[in-house]
Coordinates of C-alpha atoms in Angstrom, one line a residue:
S1 CA -7.1 -4.3 -57.4
K2 CA -9.1 -3.7 -54.1
R3 CA -12.0 -1.2 -54.0
V4 CA -11.6 1.0 -50.9
Y5 CA -14.5 3.1 -49.7
L6 CA -13.5 6.2 -47.8
V7 CA -17.0 7.4 -46.8
K8 CA -20.7 6.7 -47.6
G9 CA -23.4 9.0 -46.3
P10 CA -25.6 12.0 -47.0
V11 CA -24.4 15.2 -48.7
K12 CA -25.6 18.2 -46.6
A13 CA -24.0 21.4 -48.5
Q14 CA -22.1 22.1 -51.5
Q15 CA -20.2 25.3 -52.4
I16 CA -18.9 26.3 -55.6
K17 CA -16.2 28.9 -56.7
I18 CA -15.9 29.6 -60.4
V19 CA -13.0 31.8 -61.6
N20 CA -12.5 33.2 -65.2
G21 CA -10.3 30.8 -67.0
G22 CA -10.9 28.0 -64.7
Q23 CA -7.6 28.2 -62.6
G24 CA -8.4 28.6 -59.0
S25 CA -12.0 27.4 -59.3
E26 CA -13.2 24.8 -56.7
L27 CA -16.2 22.8 -55.5
Q28 CA -16.6 22.0 -51.8
I29 CA -18.9 19.2 -50.9
K30 CA -19.9 18.7 -47.1
G31 CA -21.4 15.4 -45.7
S32 CA -21.0 12.9 -43.3
D33 CA -21.1 9.0 -42.7
D34 CA -24.4 7.3 -41.8
T35 CA -23.8 7.5 -38.0
I36 CA -25.4 11.0 -38.6
K37 CA -28.8 9.3 -38.6
M38 CA -28.3 8.7 -34.9
K39 CA -28.3 12.3 -34.3
Q40 CA -31.6 13.1 -35.5
V41 CA -33.7 12.5 -32.5
E42 CA -33.0 13.3 -29.0
R43 CA -34.7 11.0 -26.5
F44 CA -35.3 10.2 -22.8
T45 CA -34.6 6.5 -21.8
E46 CA -33.6 4.9 -18.6
H47 CA -31.1 1.8 -19.0
K48 CA -31.0 -0.3 -15.9
D49 CA -29.8 -3.8 -15.3
E50 CA -27.7 -3.6 -18.5
T51 CA -23.9 -3.5 -19.3
D52 CA -22.6 -0.5 -21.0
E53 CA -21.7 -2.9 -23.9
S54 CA -25.2 -4.0 -24.4
I55 CA -26.6 -0.5 -24.4
I56 CA -24.4 0.3 -27.4
R57 CA -25.1 -2.9 -29.2
E58 CA -28.8 -2.3 -28.8
I59 CA -28.6 1.1 -30.2
L60 CA -26.5 0.2 -33.2
D61 CA -28.6 -2.9 -33.8
S62 CA -31.8 -0.5 -34.1
Y63 CA -30.0 1.4 -37.0
G64 CA -29.0 -1.8 -38.9
F65 CA -25.2 -1.4 -38.5
Q66 CA -22.8 -4.2 -38.8
K67 CA -20.6 -3.7 -35.6
V68 CA -17.5 -4.7 -34.0
V69 CA -17.9 -4.0 -30.3
N70 CA -15.0 -4.9 -28.2
M71 CA -15.2 -2.7 -24.9
E72 CA -12.9 -5.0 -22.8
T73 CA -15.1 -4.2 -19.7
Q74 CA -18.5 -5.6 -18.6
L75 CA -19.5 -2.7 -16.5
S76 CA -23.1 -2.9 -15.5
N77 CA -25.8 -0.3 -14.5
D78 CA -27.9 -2.0 -11.9
D79 CA -31.1 -0.4 -10.6
K80 CA -29.9 -0.5 -7.0
N81 CA -27.1 2.0 -7.5
H82 CA -28.0 3.9 -10.4
K83 CA -29.5 3.7 -13.8
K84 CA -27.9 5.1 -17.0
V85 CA -30.3 7.8 -18.2
Q86 CA -30.2 9.0 -21.6
N87 CA -31.4 12.5 -22.4
Q88 CA -29.5 13.1 -25.7
D89 CA -29.4 11.9 -29.1
D90 CA -28.3 8.3 -29.7
L91 CA -24.9 9.0 -31.3
T92 CA -23.9 11.5 -28.5
F93 CA -25.0 9.1 -25.9
I94 CA -23.1 6.1 -27.1
K95 CA -19.9 8.2 -27.7
Q96 CA -20.3 9.1 -24.1
I97 CA -20.5 5.7 -22.8
A98 CA -17.4 4.8 -25.1
S99 CA -15.4 7.5 -23.7
E100 CA -16.4 6.4 -20.1
N101 CA -14.8 3.0 -20.9
G102 CA -11.8 4.5 -22.7
V103 CA -12.8 3.1 -26.2
F104 CA -13.6 5.1 -29.4
I105 CA -16.1 4.8 -32.0
W106 CA -15.3 4.9 -35.7
M107 CA -16.7 3.6 -39.2
E108 CA -15.0 1.5 -41.7
Y109 CA -16.3 -0.2 -44.8
D110 CA -15.9 -3.7 -46.4
E111 CA -15.3 -4.1 -50.2
N112 CA -19.0 -3.8 -51.0
G113 CA -19.2 -0.7 -49.2
E114 CA -21.1 -2.2 -46.0
E115 CA -20.7 -0.1 -42.9
I116 CA -18.8 -1.5 -39.9
V117 CA -18.9 0.5 -36.8
H118 CA -16.0 -0.2 -34.2
V119 CA -16.4 0.5 -30.8
S120 CA -13.0 -0.6 -29.1
S121 CA -9.5 0.4 -28.2
L122 CA -7.4 1.9 -31.0
P123 CA -5.2 -0.5 -32.8
L124 CA -2.1 1.2 -31.9
D125 CA 0.0 -2.1 -31.5
S126 CA -0.8 -3.2 -35.2
K127 CA 1.4 -2.7 -38.1
P128 CA 1.6 0.6 -39.8
S129 CA -0.9 1.1 -42.8
A130 CA 1.6 3.1 -44.8
T131 CA 5.2 4.2 -44.5
L132 CA 6.0 8.1 -45.2
T133 CA 9.3 8.5 -47.1
M134 CA 11.2 11.8 -47.7
N135 CA 14.7 12.7 -48.4
A136 CA 15.0 9.2 -49.8
G137 CA 18.3 7.7 -51.0
V138 CA 19.4 6.9 -54.6
N139 CA 17.2 3.7 -55.0
E140 CA 14.3 4.9 -53.0
K141 CA 11.3 7.3 -53.8
N142 CA 9.9 10.2 -51.8
N143 CA 6.1 9.6 -51.3
I144 CA 5.7 13.0 -49.3
D145 CA 7.0 16.4 -49.9
D146 CA 6.8 17.9 -46.4
L147 CA 5.8 16.8 -42.8
S148 CA 4.6 18.9 -39.8
I149 CA 4.7 17.3 -36.3
N150 CA 3.3 19.1 -33.2
W151 CA 4.5 17.9 -29.9
D152 CA 3.0 18.7 -26.5
A153 CA 4.2 16.7 -23.4
D154 CA 2.2 19.0 -20.9
A155 CA -0.4 16.1 -20.3
P156 CA -1.3 14.1 -17.3
T157 CA 0.4 10.7 -17.0
E158 CA -1.1 9.3 -13.7
T159 CA -4.3 9.7 -11.8
V160 CA -4.5 9.9 -8.0
G161 CA -7.7 10.3 -6.0
K162 CA -10.6 8.9 -3.8
K163 CA -14.2 9.1 -3.8
V164 CA -16.7 8.4 -1.2
D165 CA -19.7 6.2 -2.1
A166 CA -22.6 8.0 -0.3
K167 CA -24.7 5.0 0.0
R168 CA -22.3 2.4 1.2
K169 CA -20.0 4.9 3.0
Q170 CA -17.0 3.3 1.3
I171 CA -14.0 4.6 -0.3
I172 CA -13.6 4.2 -4.1
E173 CA -10.0 4.1 -5.3
V174 CA -9.3 5.7 -8.7
D175 CA -5.6 5.6 -8.8
I176 CA -4.1 4.5 -12.0
P177 CA -0.2 4.8 -12.4
E178 CA -0.1 5.0 -16.3
A179 CA -2.2 5.2 -19.4
P180 CA -3.0 1.5 -20.4
Q181 CA -2.9 2.1 -24.1
T182 CA -0.2 1.3 -26.5
P183 CA 2.3 4.2 -26.4
L184 CA 2.1 6.7 -29.3
G185 CA 6.1 6.3 -29.8
D186 CA 9.0 4.3 -28.5
V187 CA 8.8 5.8 -25.2
S188 CA 5.6 6.6 -23.5
L189 CA 4.9 10.1 -22.1
H190 CA 4.9 8.6 -18.7
D191 CA 8.5 7.4 -19.0
L192 CA 9.5 10.5 -20.9
T193 CA 8.6 12.9 -18.0
K194 CA 9.7 11.0 -15.1
G195 CA 11.1 13.1 -12.3
S196 CA 9.0 15.9 -13.0
E197 CA 5.8 16.3 -11.0
C198 CA 2.8 18.7 -11.5
F199 CA -0.6 18.1 -9.8
Q200 CA -3.6 19.3 -11.5
N201 CA -7.4 18.4 -12.1
V202 CA -8.0 16.0 -14.9
K203 CA -11.4 16.5 -16.6
P204 CA -13.0 13.1 -16.5
P205 CA -14.9 11.9 -19.8
S206 CA -18.2 11.9 -17.8
H207 CA -19.7 13.6 -14.7
R208 CA -21.9 10.5 -14.2
P209 CA -21.5 8.9 -10.7
V210 CA -19.2 6.0 -10.0
D211 CA -20.4 3.2 -7.5
D212 CA -17.4 0.8 -7.3
D213 CA -13.7 0.6 -7.9
A214 CA -13.9 -0.9 -11.2
R215 CA -16.0 1.9 -12.8
G216 CA -13.9 4.7 -11.0
Q217 CA -10.7 3.2 -12.3
Q218 CA -12.1 2.7 -15.8
R219 CA -12.8 6.5 -15.9
S220 CA -9.4 7.2 -14.8
K221 CA -7.8 4.9 -17.4
A222 CA -10.1 6.6 -20.1
A223 CA -8.9 10.3 -19.0
L224 CA -5.4 9.0 -19.2
N225 CA -5.7 7.5 -22.6
E226 CA -7.5 10.6 -24.0
A227 CA -4.8 12.9 -22.7
Q228 CA -2.0 11.1 -24.6
W229 CA -3.4 12.6 -27.7

């Protein structure tokens, strides 16, 4: 058998309800994983001449986390164009950087309960971790009794836009024809909605400035990936 840790971290609140006879009694325990430690202090820090990935690694290192950082981009913050200024707690800050790069942050545990912080794209192209079965045949067994699915296709599937670099007076292209992440089904939302057009503003994952095509396009990819959920 394999030991599986669901979560490890501080308990912050408890609530108990006691009913005469026992039936209907309940105990609620609220807590969080240890990433909550990164929300305890707000700080002001300037990060210059560092890549986004190195900033995240540096912050995770300071808390002693094991980490898997695979951002797939090496966007830098050189002092000539703009610094990356932190004026918030560490957890909010690294989540913002991850969002700008179209990746996610989540926690897993090894068999000894050691925390592993992932900063990477979601493993959507991996094998399913479970198979849900209902209305099974004679030789099969159900493992769920009911299933609800909400579907919303009113989401952006492409970005079109330009930005002017005020310093260099150059046009920054941010066009991305389709979300780069693995589709959440057999057919992508982009292919499913072909033939229907609706132009609207897409809220970017950050209002920080972009100073080159690579960073502008990365923001577009991040916005499209997020919209698919």
